[in-house]
Amino acid sequence: MRLKTLLATAIAAAALPLAASAQASCQDDERLYAMGNFLEAQRNGTAEPLRLTAETYLNLTPRAREIIGDNLRLLDASCNVMQVVDGEPPAKVEMPFPVLYNAFESAVLRGDERTAKIVINGFRTGPVDSATFMGLLTTPSLDSGLMQRLATSAGINPHRGIGNNCRHETSYIMFADLFVRLGGTVEGYGVTPWFVSGSKPEVTSVGDNQLTREFSRLPNNCEVSKESVLAVATSAGAISIDVGNQGQRHWSNQGRRAVMGPYENWLEAGAPDDARPQSLFD
């Protein structure tokens, strides 16, 4: 499960080098690796605040976080120093989404709700392009229990699987849901990005970087709904359109003949502008 998570979020990591490289240029306080000496200095009242990068801070163990407390100065992506109060920075620190997601998931897995809340309340992720966002339109896991725990800790409502053969109620979330929860947005190449649903359980990013993502089945023979994909894309700042019947995997033959030709022509032309057209087929 962890390997799958790291592989999936690596898609986003490739497109977010600036914040990561800036963090790498900041140096963690060497006293972090002599925590016993730091604890003794704290007891004596002589410990100067530790200076840690945001990434290191997010990966502290609960015991280390307890020892350090608020005797800490946090280095943001530009190496500016921020004081921590009650475990949180005074302003949200921008970090790459893979770093934030992995810290959040790790906290949820070990039942560390305090750290999970720090990730949600004290940090945010930066904008991504449409190709990176497409990589986030997948589920972190097929384990419904884990997805429910992630959703609950993040304060978001899970989606419900759909399909004629969907035998049991099946809930799911996507990386994109957590990306939006952490303040993430999707940007186009000078225009607002477009995401369009066609005749299959898939979504297409329309524009200079045109890509299509197909969605695999969920457990219990259920499917990801187009509504959930388009809704999260809209929440991220994109223009989203479903040119098919809501929630259906395929159209009738009559609907296919009436729509597919104009739809494919529109895809080839790219998004016409930032404003939603009155009709795709005008």
PDB file of C-alpha atoms in Angstrom:
ATOM      1  CA  MET A   1       0.000   0.000   0.000  1.00  0.00           C
ATOM      2  CA  ARG A   2       2.789   2.434   0.853  1.00  0.00           C
ATOM      3  CA  LEU A   3       4.574   1.593  -2.410  1.00  0.00           C
ATOM      4  CA  LYS A   4       1.411   2.328  -4.348  1.00  0.00           C
ATOM      5  CA  THR A   5       1.024   5.632  -2.521  1.00  0.00           C
ATOM      6  CA  LEU A   6       4.589   6.694  -3.228  1.00  0.00           C
ATOM      7  CA  LEU A   7       4.343   5.715  -6.893  1.00  0.00           C
ATOM      8  CA  ALA A   8       1.076   7.572  -7.355  1.00  0.00           C
ATOM      9  CA  THR A   9       2.219  10.755  -5.653  1.00  0.00           C
ATOM     10  CA  ALA A  10       5.545  10.679  -7.534  1.00  0.00           C
ATOM     11  CA  ILE A  11       3.584  11.896 -10.556  1.00  0.00           C
ATOM     12  CA  ALA A  12       2.878  15.119  -8.738  1.00  0.00           C
ATOM     13  CA  ALA A  13       6.385  15.357  -7.284  1.00  0.00           C
ATOM     14  CA  ALA A  14       7.955  15.606 -10.742  1.00  0.00           C
ATOM     15  CA  ALA A  15       6.004  18.777 -11.447  1.00  0.00           C
ATOM     16  CA  LEU A  16       6.736  20.497  -8.135  1.00  0.00           C
ATOM     17  CA  PRO A  17      10.525  20.960  -7.995  1.00  0.00           C
ATOM     18  CA  LEU A  18      10.790  24.550  -6.793  1.00  0.00           C
ATOM     19  CA  ALA A  19       9.432  24.245  -3.274  1.00  0.00           C
ATOM     20  CA  ALA A  20      11.241  20.952  -2.754  1.00  0.00           C
ATOM     21  CA  SER A  21      14.602  22.328  -3.898  1.00  0.00           C
ATOM     22  CA  ALA A  22      14.155  25.417  -1.753  1.00  0.00           C
ATOM     23  CA  GLN A  23      13.481  23.230   1.270  1.00  0.00           C
ATOM     24  CA  ALA A  24      16.561  21.168   0.467  1.00  0.00           C
ATOM     25  CA  SER A  25      18.706  24.331   0.579  1.00  0.00           C
ATOM     26  CA  CYS A  26      17.617  25.009   4.176  1.00  0.00           C
ATOM     27  CA  GLN A  27      19.580  23.251   6.890  1.00  0.00           C
ATOM     28  CA  ASP A  28      18.040  21.431   9.841  1.00  0.00           C
ATOM     29  CA  ASP A  29      19.426  22.196  13.272  1.00  0.00           C
ATOM     30  CA  GLU A  30      22.097  19.589  14.088  1.00  0.00           C
ATOM     31  CA  ARG A  31      20.788  19.362  17.656  1.00  0.00           C
ATOM     32  CA  LEU A  32      17.869  17.353  16.260  1.00  0.00           C
ATOM     33  CA  TYR A  33      20.256  14.391  16.208  1.00  0.00           C
ATOM     34  CA  ALA A  34      21.246  14.874  19.853  1.00  0.00           C
ATOM     35  CA  MET A  35      17.751  15.016  21.327  1.00  0.00           C
ATOM     36  CA  GLY A  36      18.960  13.881  24.760  1.00  0.00           C
ATOM     37  CA  ASN A  37      21.249  16.895  25.049  1.00  0.00           C
ATOM     38  CA  PHE A  38      18.477  19.188  23.819  1.00  0.00           C
ATOM     39  CA  LEU A  39      16.068  17.781  26.412  1.00  0.00           C
ATOM     40  CA  GLU A  40      18.608  18.331  29.183  1.00  0.00           C
ATOM     41  CA  ALA A  41      19.171  21.923  28.032  1.00  0.00           C
ATOM     42  CA  GLN A  42      15.420  22.484  28.037  1.00  0.00           C
ATOM     43  CA  ARG A  43      15.189  21.277  31.614  1.00  0.00           C
ATOM     44  CA  ASN A  44      17.953  23.718  32.538  1.00  0.00           C
ATOM     45  CA  GLY A  45      16.213  26.530  30.657  1.00  0.00           C
ATOM     46  CA  THR A  46      19.183  27.053  28.346  1.00  0.00           C
ATOM     47  CA  ALA A  47      17.877  25.484  25.119  1.00  0.00           C
ATOM     48  CA  GLU A  48      17.671  27.824  22.143  1.00  0.00           C
ATOM     49  CA  PRO A  49      14.789  27.029  19.745  1.00  0.00           C
ATOM     50  CA  LEU A  50      15.463  24.331  17.166  1.00  0.00           C
ATOM     51  CA  ARG A  51      15.389  25.374  13.509  1.00  0.00           C
ATOM     52  CA  LEU A  52      13.833  22.734  11.274  1.00  0.00           C
ATOM     53  CA  THR A  53      12.613  22.608   7.697  1.00  0.00           C
ATOM     54  CA  ALA A  54       8.882  22.098   7.292  1.00  0.00           C
ATOM     55  CA  GLU A  55       9.421  18.656   5.771  1.00  0.00           C
ATOM     56  CA  THR A  56      11.516  17.503   8.733  1.00  0.00           C
ATOM     57  CA  TYR A  57       8.981  18.950  11.153  1.00  0.00           C
ATOM     58  CA  LEU A  58       6.154  17.010   9.508  1.00  0.00           C
ATOM     59  CA  ASN A  59       8.089  13.781   9.911  1.00  0.00           C
ATOM     60  CA  LEU A  60       8.976  14.136  13.591  1.00  0.00           C
ATOM     61  CA  THR A  61       7.917  11.245  15.782  1.00  0.00           C
ATOM     62  CA  PRO A  62       5.214  12.006  18.367  1.00  0.00           C
ATOM     63  CA  ARG A  63       7.838  11.697  21.152  1.00  0.00           C
ATOM     64  CA  ALA A  64      10.215  14.152  19.453  1.00  0.00           C
ATOM     65  CA  ARG A  65       7.338  16.569  18.880  1.00  0.00           C
ATOM     66  CA  GLU A  66       6.450  16.296  22.581  1.00  0.00           C
ATOM     67  CA  ILE A  67      10.026  16.999  23.677  1.00  0.00           C
ATOM     68  CA  ILE A  68      10.481  19.992  21.377  1.00  0.00           C
ATOM     69  CA  GLY A  69       7.060  21.490  22.005  1.00  0.00           C
ATOM     70  CA  ASP A  70       6.940  25.070  20.800  1.00  0.00           C
ATOM     71  CA  ASN A  71      10.671  25.597  21.373  1.00  0.00           C
ATOM     72  CA  LEU A  72      10.979  25.590  17.615  1.00  0.00           C
ATOM     73  CA  ARG A  73      11.520  27.848  14.632  1.00  0.00           C
ATOM     74  CA  LEU A  74      10.137  26.543  11.345  1.00  0.00           C
ATOM     75  CA  LEU A  75      11.896  27.227   8.030  1.00  0.00           C
ATOM     76  CA  ASP A  76       9.492  27.723   5.126  1.00  0.00           C
ATOM     77  CA  ALA A  77      10.280  27.008   1.458  1.00  0.00           C
ATOM     78  CA  SER A  78      12.219  30.295   1.231  1.00  0.00           C
ATOM     79  CA  CYS A  79      14.090  29.535   4.475  1.00  0.00           C
ATOM     80  CA  ASN A  80      12.234  32.283   6.323  1.00  0.00           C
ATOM     81  CA  VAL A  81      11.986  31.616  10.063  1.00  0.00           C
ATOM     82  CA  MET A  82       8.518  31.171  11.589  1.00  0.00           C
ATOM     83  CA  GLN A  83       7.637  30.663  15.234  1.00  0.00           C
ATOM     84  CA  VAL A  84       5.391  27.697  16.034  1.00  0.00           C
ATOM     85  CA  VAL A  85       2.523  28.176  18.499  1.00  0.00           C
ATOM     86  CA  ASP A  86       0.608  25.176  19.852  1.00  0.00           C
ATOM     87  CA  GLY A  87       2.246  23.012  17.222  1.00  0.00           C
ATOM     88  CA  GLU A  88       1.173  25.121  14.241  1.00  0.00           C
ATOM     89  CA  PRO A  89       2.889  27.868  12.217  1.00  0.00           C
ATOM     90  CA  PRO A  90       1.181  31.294  12.277  1.00  0.00           C
ATOM     91  CA  ALA A  91       0.604  31.211   8.516  1.00  0.00           C
ATOM     92  CA  LYS A  92       0.143  28.252   6.202  1.00  0.00           C
ATOM     93  CA  VAL A  93       3.428  26.982   4.798  1.00  0.00           C
ATOM     94  CA  GLU A  94       3.390  25.916   1.140  1.00  0.00           C
ATOM     95  CA  MET A  95       4.826  22.463   0.471  1.00  0.00           C
ATOM     96  CA  PRO A  96       4.696  19.978  -2.430  1.00  0.00           C
ATOM     97  CA  PHE A  97       1.578  17.830  -2.285  1.00  0.00           C
ATOM     98  CA  PRO A  98       3.443  14.465  -2.117  1.00  0.00           C
ATOM     99  CA  VAL A  99       5.253  15.626   1.039  1.00  0.00           C
ATOM    100  CA  LEU A 100       2.030  16.770   2.681  1.00  0.00           C
ATOM    101  CA  TYR A 101       0.057  13.701   1.634  1.00  0.00           C
ATOM    102  CA  ASN A 102       2.635  11.226   2.894  1.00  0.00           C
ATOM    103  CA  ALA A 103       2.921  13.059   6.226  1.00  0.00           C
ATOM    104  CA  PHE A 104      -0.869  13.138   6.526  1.00  0.00           C
ATOM    105  CA  GLU A 105      -1.357   9.469   5.626  1.00  0.00           C
ATOM    106  CA  SER A 106       1.432   8.402   7.985  1.00  0.00           C
ATOM    107  CA  ALA A 107      -0.201  10.337  10.837  1.00  0.00           C
ATOM    108  CA  VAL A 108      -3.604   8.786  10.102  1.00  0.00           C
ATOM    109  CA  LEU A 109      -2.168   5.258   9.958  1.00  0.00           C
ATOM    110  CA  ARG A 110      -0.524   5.594  13.369  1.00  0.00           C
ATOM    111  CA  GLY A 111      -3.577   7.296  14.881  1.00  0.00           C
ATOM    112  CA  ASP A 112      -1.751  10.597  15.385  1.00  0.00           C
ATOM    113  CA  GLU A 113      -4.669  12.991  14.924  1.00  0.00           C
ATOM    114  CA  ARG A 114      -2.670  15.938  16.261  1.00  0.00           C
ATOM    115  CA  THR A 115      -0.151  15.724  13.439  1.00  0.00           C
ATOM    116  CA  ALA A 116      -2.909  15.109  10.894  1.00  0.00           C
ATOM    117  CA  LYS A 117      -4.614  18.323  12.025  1.00  0.00           C
ATOM    118  CA  ILE A 118      -1.305  20.213  11.877  1.00  0.00           C
ATOM    119  CA  VAL A 119      -0.926  19.167   8.229  1.00  0.00           C
ATOM    120  CA  ILE A 120      -4.455  20.327   7.390  1.00  0.00           C
ATOM    121  CA  ASN A 121      -4.401  23.554   9.411  1.00  0.00           C
ATOM    122  CA  GLY A 122      -0.785  24.667   9.081  1.00  0.00           C
ATOM    123  CA  PHE A 123       0.196  23.777   5.522  1.00  0.00           C
ATOM    124  CA  ARG A 124      -1.013  24.162   1.966  1.00  0.00           C
ATOM    125  CA  THR A 125       0.013  22.824  -1.402  1.00  0.00           C
ATOM    126  CA  GLY A 126       0.872  24.921  -4.431  1.00  0.00           C
ATOM    127  CA  PRO A 127      -0.839  24.943  -7.850  1.00  0.00           C
ATOM    128  CA  VAL A 128      -0.171  22.246 -10.448  1.00  0.00           C
ATOM    129  CA  ASP A 129      -0.656  21.951 -14.199  1.00  0.00           C
ATOM    130  CA  SER A 130      -3.389  19.845 -15.771  1.00  0.00           C
ATOM    131  CA  ALA A 131      -1.118  16.864 -16.443  1.00  0.00           C
ATOM    132  CA  THR A 132      -0.131  16.652 -12.775  1.00  0.00           C
ATOM    133  CA  PHE A 133      -3.745  17.078 -11.694  1.00  0.00           C
ATOM    134  CA  MET A 134      -4.768  14.175 -13.922  1.00  0.00           C
ATOM    135  CA  GLY A 135      -2.336  12.020 -11.969  1.00  0.00           C
ATOM    136  CA  LEU A 136      -4.219  12.901  -8.779  1.00  0.00           C
ATOM    137  CA  LEU A 137      -7.538  11.599 -10.124  1.00  0.00           C
ATOM    138  CA  THR A 138      -6.994   8.173  -8.627  1.00  0.00           C
ATOM    139  CA  THR A 139      -7.716   6.574  -5.272  1.00  0.00           C
ATOM    140  CA  PRO A 140      -4.969   6.340  -2.620  1.00  0.00           C
ATOM    141  CA  SER A 141      -6.038   2.778  -1.806  1.00  0.00           C
ATOM    142  CA  LEU A 142      -8.726   0.172  -2.446  1.00  0.00           C
ATOM    143  CA  ASP A 143      -9.004  -0.314   1.300  1.00  0.00           C
ATOM    144  CA  SER A 144     -12.344   1.320   2.099  1.00  0.00           C
ATOM    145  CA  GLY A 145     -11.458   1.517   5.793  1.00  0.00           C
ATOM    146  CA  LEU A 146      -8.302   3.521   5.121  1.00  0.00           C
ATOM    147  CA  MET A 147     -10.086   5.832   2.699  1.00  0.00           C
ATOM    148  CA  GLN A 148     -12.783   6.491   5.294  1.00  0.00           C
ATOM    149  CA  ARG A 149     -10.137   7.292   7.918  1.00  0.00           C
ATOM    150  CA  LEU A 150      -8.362   9.681   5.539  1.00  0.00           C
ATOM    151  CA  ALA A 151     -11.647  11.389   4.675  1.00  0.00           C
ATOM    152  CA  THR A 152     -12.685  11.716   8.325  1.00  0.00           C
ATOM    153  CA  SER A 153      -9.337  13.158   9.409  1.00  0.00           C
ATOM    154  CA  ALA A 154      -9.379  15.615   6.502  1.00  0.00           C
ATOM    155  CA  GLY A 155     -12.983  16.618   7.135  1.00  0.00           C
ATOM    156  CA  ILE A 156     -14.228  15.700   3.650  1.00  0.00           C
ATOM    157  CA  ASN A 157     -17.155  13.565   2.513  1.00  0.00           C
ATOM    158  CA  PRO A 158     -16.282  10.369   0.601  1.00  0.00           C
ATOM    159  CA  HIS A 159     -17.830   9.709  -2.806  1.00  0.00           C
ATOM    160  CA  ARG A 160     -20.074   6.714  -3.522  1.00  0.00           C
ATOM    161  CA  GLY A 161     -19.318   4.156  -6.183  1.00  0.00           C
ATOM    162  CA  ILE A 162     -21.848   3.767  -9.006  1.00  0.00           C
ATOM    163  CA  GLY A 163     -22.821   1.117 -11.557  1.00  0.00           C
ATOM    164  CA  ASN A 164     -25.633  -1.278 -12.416  1.00  0.00           C
ATOM    165  CA  ASN A 165     -23.630  -4.136 -10.881  1.00  0.00           C
ATOM    166  CA  CYS A 166     -22.421  -2.207  -7.829  1.00  0.00           C
ATOM    167  CA  ARG A 167     -23.471  -4.730  -5.171  1.00  0.00           C
ATOM    168  CA  HIS A 168     -22.652  -2.887  -1.952  1.00  0.00           C
ATOM    169  CA  GLU A 169     -22.290   0.731  -0.933  1.00  0.00           C
ATOM    170  CA  THR A 170     -18.664   1.501  -1.720  1.00  0.00           C
ATOM    171  CA  SER A 171     -17.074   4.767  -0.619  1.00  0.00           C
ATOM    172  CA  TYR A 172     -13.885   6.246  -2.033  1.00  0.00           C
ATOM    173  CA  ILE A 173     -11.817   9.411  -2.170  1.00  0.00           C
ATOM    174  CA  MET A 174      -9.159  10.541  -4.639  1.00  0.00           C
ATOM    175  CA  PHE A 175      -5.776  12.153  -4.144  1.00  0.00           C
ATOM    176  CA  ALA A 176      -7.384  15.174  -5.833  1.00  0.00           C
ATOM    177  CA  ASP A 177      -9.898  15.507  -2.979  1.00  0.00           C
ATOM    178  CA  LEU A 178      -7.092  15.858  -0.451  1.00  0.00           C
ATOM    179  CA  PHE A 179      -5.185  18.129  -2.843  1.00  0.00           C
ATOM    180  CA  VAL A 180      -8.147  20.525  -2.933  1.00  0.00           C
ATOM    181  CA  ARG A 181      -8.603  20.209   0.863  1.00  0.00           C
ATOM    182  CA  LEU A 182      -5.006  21.394   1.219  1.00  0.00           C
ATOM    183  CA  GLY A 183      -5.728  24.470  -0.915  1.00  0.00           C
ATOM    184  CA  GLY A 184      -4.445  23.097  -4.209  1.00  0.00           C
ATOM    185  CA  THR A 185      -5.537  24.486  -7.576  1.00  0.00           C
ATOM    186  CA  VAL A 186      -5.018  23.437 -11.186  1.00  0.00           C
ATOM    187  CA  GLU A 187      -3.700  25.898 -13.747  1.00  0.00           C
ATOM    188  CA  GLY A 188      -3.721  25.883 -17.534  1.00  0.00           C
ATOM    189  CA  TYR A 189      -1.325  27.339 -20.072  1.00  0.00           C
ATOM    190  CA  GLY A 190      -2.500  30.917 -19.828  1.00  0.00           C
ATOM    191  CA  VAL A 191      -6.176  29.897 -19.668  1.00  0.00           C
ATOM    192  CA  THR A 192      -8.429  28.104 -17.237  1.00  0.00           C
ATOM    193  CA  PRO A 193      -8.037  24.319 -17.772  1.00  0.00           C
ATOM    194  CA  TRP A 194     -10.949  22.283 -19.088  1.00  0.00           C
ATOM    195  CA  PHE A 195     -11.910  18.744 -18.030  1.00  0.00           C
ATOM    196  CA  VAL A 196     -14.541  16.924 -20.076  1.00  0.00           C
ATOM    197  CA  SER A 197     -16.262  13.582 -19.566  1.00  0.00           C
ATOM    198  CA  GLY A 198     -17.088  11.512 -22.621  1.00  0.00           C
ATOM    199  CA  SER A 199     -18.868   8.244 -23.335  1.00  0.00           C
ATOM    200  CA  LYS A 200     -16.789   6.047 -21.013  1.00  0.00           C
ATOM    201  CA  PRO A 201     -15.712   6.233 -17.345  1.00  0.00           C
ATOM    202  CA  GLU A 202     -12.927   8.641 -18.217  1.00  0.00           C
ATOM    203  CA  VAL A 203     -12.090  12.326 -18.257  1.00  0.00           C
ATOM    204  CA  THR A 204     -10.089  14.320 -20.787  1.00  0.00           C
ATOM    205  CA  SER A 205      -7.960  17.364 -20.100  1.00  0.00           C
ATOM    206  CA  VAL A 206      -8.474  19.687 -23.058  1.00  0.00           C
ATOM    207  CA  GLY A 207      -5.821  22.161 -24.143  1.00  0.00           C
ATOM    208  CA  ASP A 208      -2.145  22.253 -25.032  1.00  0.00           C
ATOM    209  CA  ASN A 209      -1.498  19.240 -22.826  1.00  0.00           C
ATOM    210  CA  GLN A 210      -4.397  16.971 -23.801  1.00  0.00           C
ATOM    211  CA  LEU A 211      -4.592  13.770 -21.790  1.00  0.00           C
ATOM    212  CA  THR A 212      -7.273  11.198 -21.010  1.00  0.00           C
ATOM    213  CA  ARG A 213      -7.544   9.218 -17.795  1.00  0.00           C
ATOM    214  CA  GLU A 214      -9.608   6.061 -17.670  1.00  0.00           C
ATOM    215  CA  PHE A 215     -10.930   4.903 -14.318  1.00  0.00           C
ATOM    216  CA  SER A 216     -10.616   1.320 -13.154  1.00  0.00           C
ATOM    217  CA  ARG A 217     -13.290  -0.462 -11.156  1.00  0.00           C
ATOM    218  CA  LEU A 218     -13.595  -0.130  -7.437  1.00  0.00           C
ATOM    219  CA  PRO A 219     -14.251  -3.121  -5.146  1.00  0.00           C
ATOM    220  CA  ASN A 220     -17.719  -4.733  -5.297  1.00  0.00           C
ATOM    221  CA  ASN A 221     -17.882  -4.170  -9.071  1.00  0.00           C
ATOM    222  CA  CYS A 222     -18.477  -0.445  -8.558  1.00  0.00           C
ATOM    223  CA  GLU A 223     -17.091   2.454 -10.588  1.00  0.00           C
ATOM    224  CA  VAL A 224     -15.788   5.947  -9.946  1.00  0.00           C
ATOM    225  CA  SER A 225     -18.559   8.390 -10.859  1.00  0.00           C
ATOM    226  CA  LYS A 226     -17.991  11.071 -13.443  1.00  0.00           C
ATOM    227  CA  GLU A 227     -19.755  13.522 -11.156  1.00  0.00           C
ATOM    228  CA  SER A 228     -17.119  13.102  -8.443  1.00  0.00           C
ATOM    229  CA  VAL A 229     -14.255  13.626 -10.895  1.00  0.00           C
ATOM    230  CA  LEU A 230     -15.774  16.720 -12.482  1.00  0.00           C
ATOM    231  CA  ALA A 231     -16.786  18.134  -9.098  1.00  0.00           C
ATOM    232  CA  VAL A 232     -13.257  17.958  -7.691  1.00  0.00           C
ATOM    233  CA  ALA A 233     -11.855  19.431 -10.924  1.00  0.00           C
ATOM    234  CA  THR A 234     -14.288  22.330 -10.577  1.00  0.00           C
ATOM    235  CA  SER A 235     -13.272  22.786  -6.926  1.00  0.00           C
ATOM    236  CA  ALA A 236      -9.651  22.995  -8.086  1.00  0.00           C
ATOM    237  CA  GLY A 237     -10.536  25.899 -10.383  1.00  0.00           C
ATOM    238  CA  ALA A 238     -11.118  24.154 -13.709  1.00  0.00           C
ATOM    239  CA  ILE A 239     -14.073  24.329 -16.087  1.00  0.00           C
ATOM    240  CA  SER A 240     -15.698  20.884 -16.104  1.00  0.00           C
ATOM    241  CA  ILE A 241     -18.354  19.520 -18.451  1.00  0.00           C
ATOM    242  CA  ASP A 242     -20.120  16.168 -18.780  1.00  0.00           C
ATOM    243  CA  VAL A 243     -21.414  15.753 -22.336  1.00  0.00           C
ATOM    244  CA  GLY A 244     -22.990  12.387 -21.555  1.00  0.00           C
ATOM    245  CA  ASN A 245     -25.835  11.156 -19.391  1.00  0.00           C
ATOM    246  CA  GLN A 246     -25.076  11.791 -15.742  1.00  0.00           C
ATOM    247  CA  GLY A 247     -23.563   8.762 -14.019  1.00  0.00           C
ATOM    248  CA  GLN A 248     -23.794   6.444 -17.021  1.00  0.00           C
ATOM    249  CA  ARG A 249     -20.858   4.526 -18.421  1.00  0.00           C
ATOM    250  CA  HIS A 250     -22.193   4.378 -21.993  1.00  0.00           C
ATOM    251  CA  TRP A 251     -24.867   6.196 -23.975  1.00  0.00           C
ATOM    252  CA  SER A 252     -27.544   4.705 -26.163  1.00  0.00           C
ATOM    253  CA  ASN A 253     -26.720   4.359 -29.859  1.00  0.00           C
ATOM    254  CA  GLN A 254     -28.937   7.345 -30.626  1.00  0.00           C
ATOM    255  CA  GLY A 255     -27.129   9.493 -28.087  1.00  0.00           C
ATOM    256  CA  ARG A 256     -23.760   8.334 -29.390  1.00  0.00           C
ATOM    257  CA  ARG A 257     -24.594   9.310 -33.001  1.00  0.00           C
ATOM    258  CA  ALA A 258     -25.875  12.726 -31.939  1.00  0.00           C
ATOM    259  CA  VAL A 259     -22.989  13.659 -29.682  1.00  0.00           C
ATOM    260  CA  MET A 260     -19.740  11.827 -30.430  1.00  0.00           C
ATOM    261  CA  GLY A 261     -18.875  13.589 -33.694  1.00  0.00           C
ATOM    262  CA  PRO A 262     -19.256  17.149 -32.383  1.00  0.00           C
ATOM    263  CA  TYR A 263     -17.645  16.126 -29.107  1.00  0.00           C
ATOM    264  CA  GLU A 264     -14.527  14.737 -30.807  1.00  0.00           C
ATOM    265  CA  ASN A 265     -14.288  17.832 -33.027  1.00  0.00           C
ATOM    266  CA  TRP A 266     -14.456  20.026 -29.935  1.00  0.00           C
ATOM    267  CA  LEU A 267     -11.675  18.012 -28.257  1.00  0.00           C
ATOM    268  CA  GLU A 268      -9.441  18.395 -31.305  1.00  0.00           C
ATOM    269  CA  ALA A 269     -10.017  22.146 -31.341  1.00  0.00           C
ATOM    270  CA  GLY A 270      -9.075  22.528 -27.688  1.00  0.00           C
ATOM    271  CA  ALA A 271     -10.851  24.634 -25.088  1.00  0.00           C
ATOM    272  CA  PRO A 272     -12.272  27.665 -26.935  1.00  0.00           C
ATOM    273  CA  ASP A 273     -11.892  30.157 -24.053  1.00  0.00           C
ATOM    274  CA  ASP A 274     -12.241  30.558 -20.295  1.00  0.00           C
ATOM    275  CA  ALA A 275     -16.009  31.056 -20.380  1.00  0.00           C
ATOM    276  CA  ARG A 276     -18.354  28.084 -20.457  1.00  0.00           C
ATOM    277  CA  PRO A 277     -19.962  27.992 -23.943  1.00  0.00           C
ATOM    278  CA  GLN A 278     -23.735  28.007 -24.258  1.00  0.00           C
ATOM    279  CA  SER A 279     -23.363  24.729 -26.110  1.00  0.00           C
ATOM    280  CA  LEU A 280     -20.382  22.628 -27.041  1.00  0.00           C
ATOM    281  CA  PHE A 281     -21.882  22.165 -30.469  1.00  0.00           C
ATOM    282  CA  ASP A 282     -22.740  25.742 -31.533  1.00  0.00           C
TER     283      ASP A 282
END
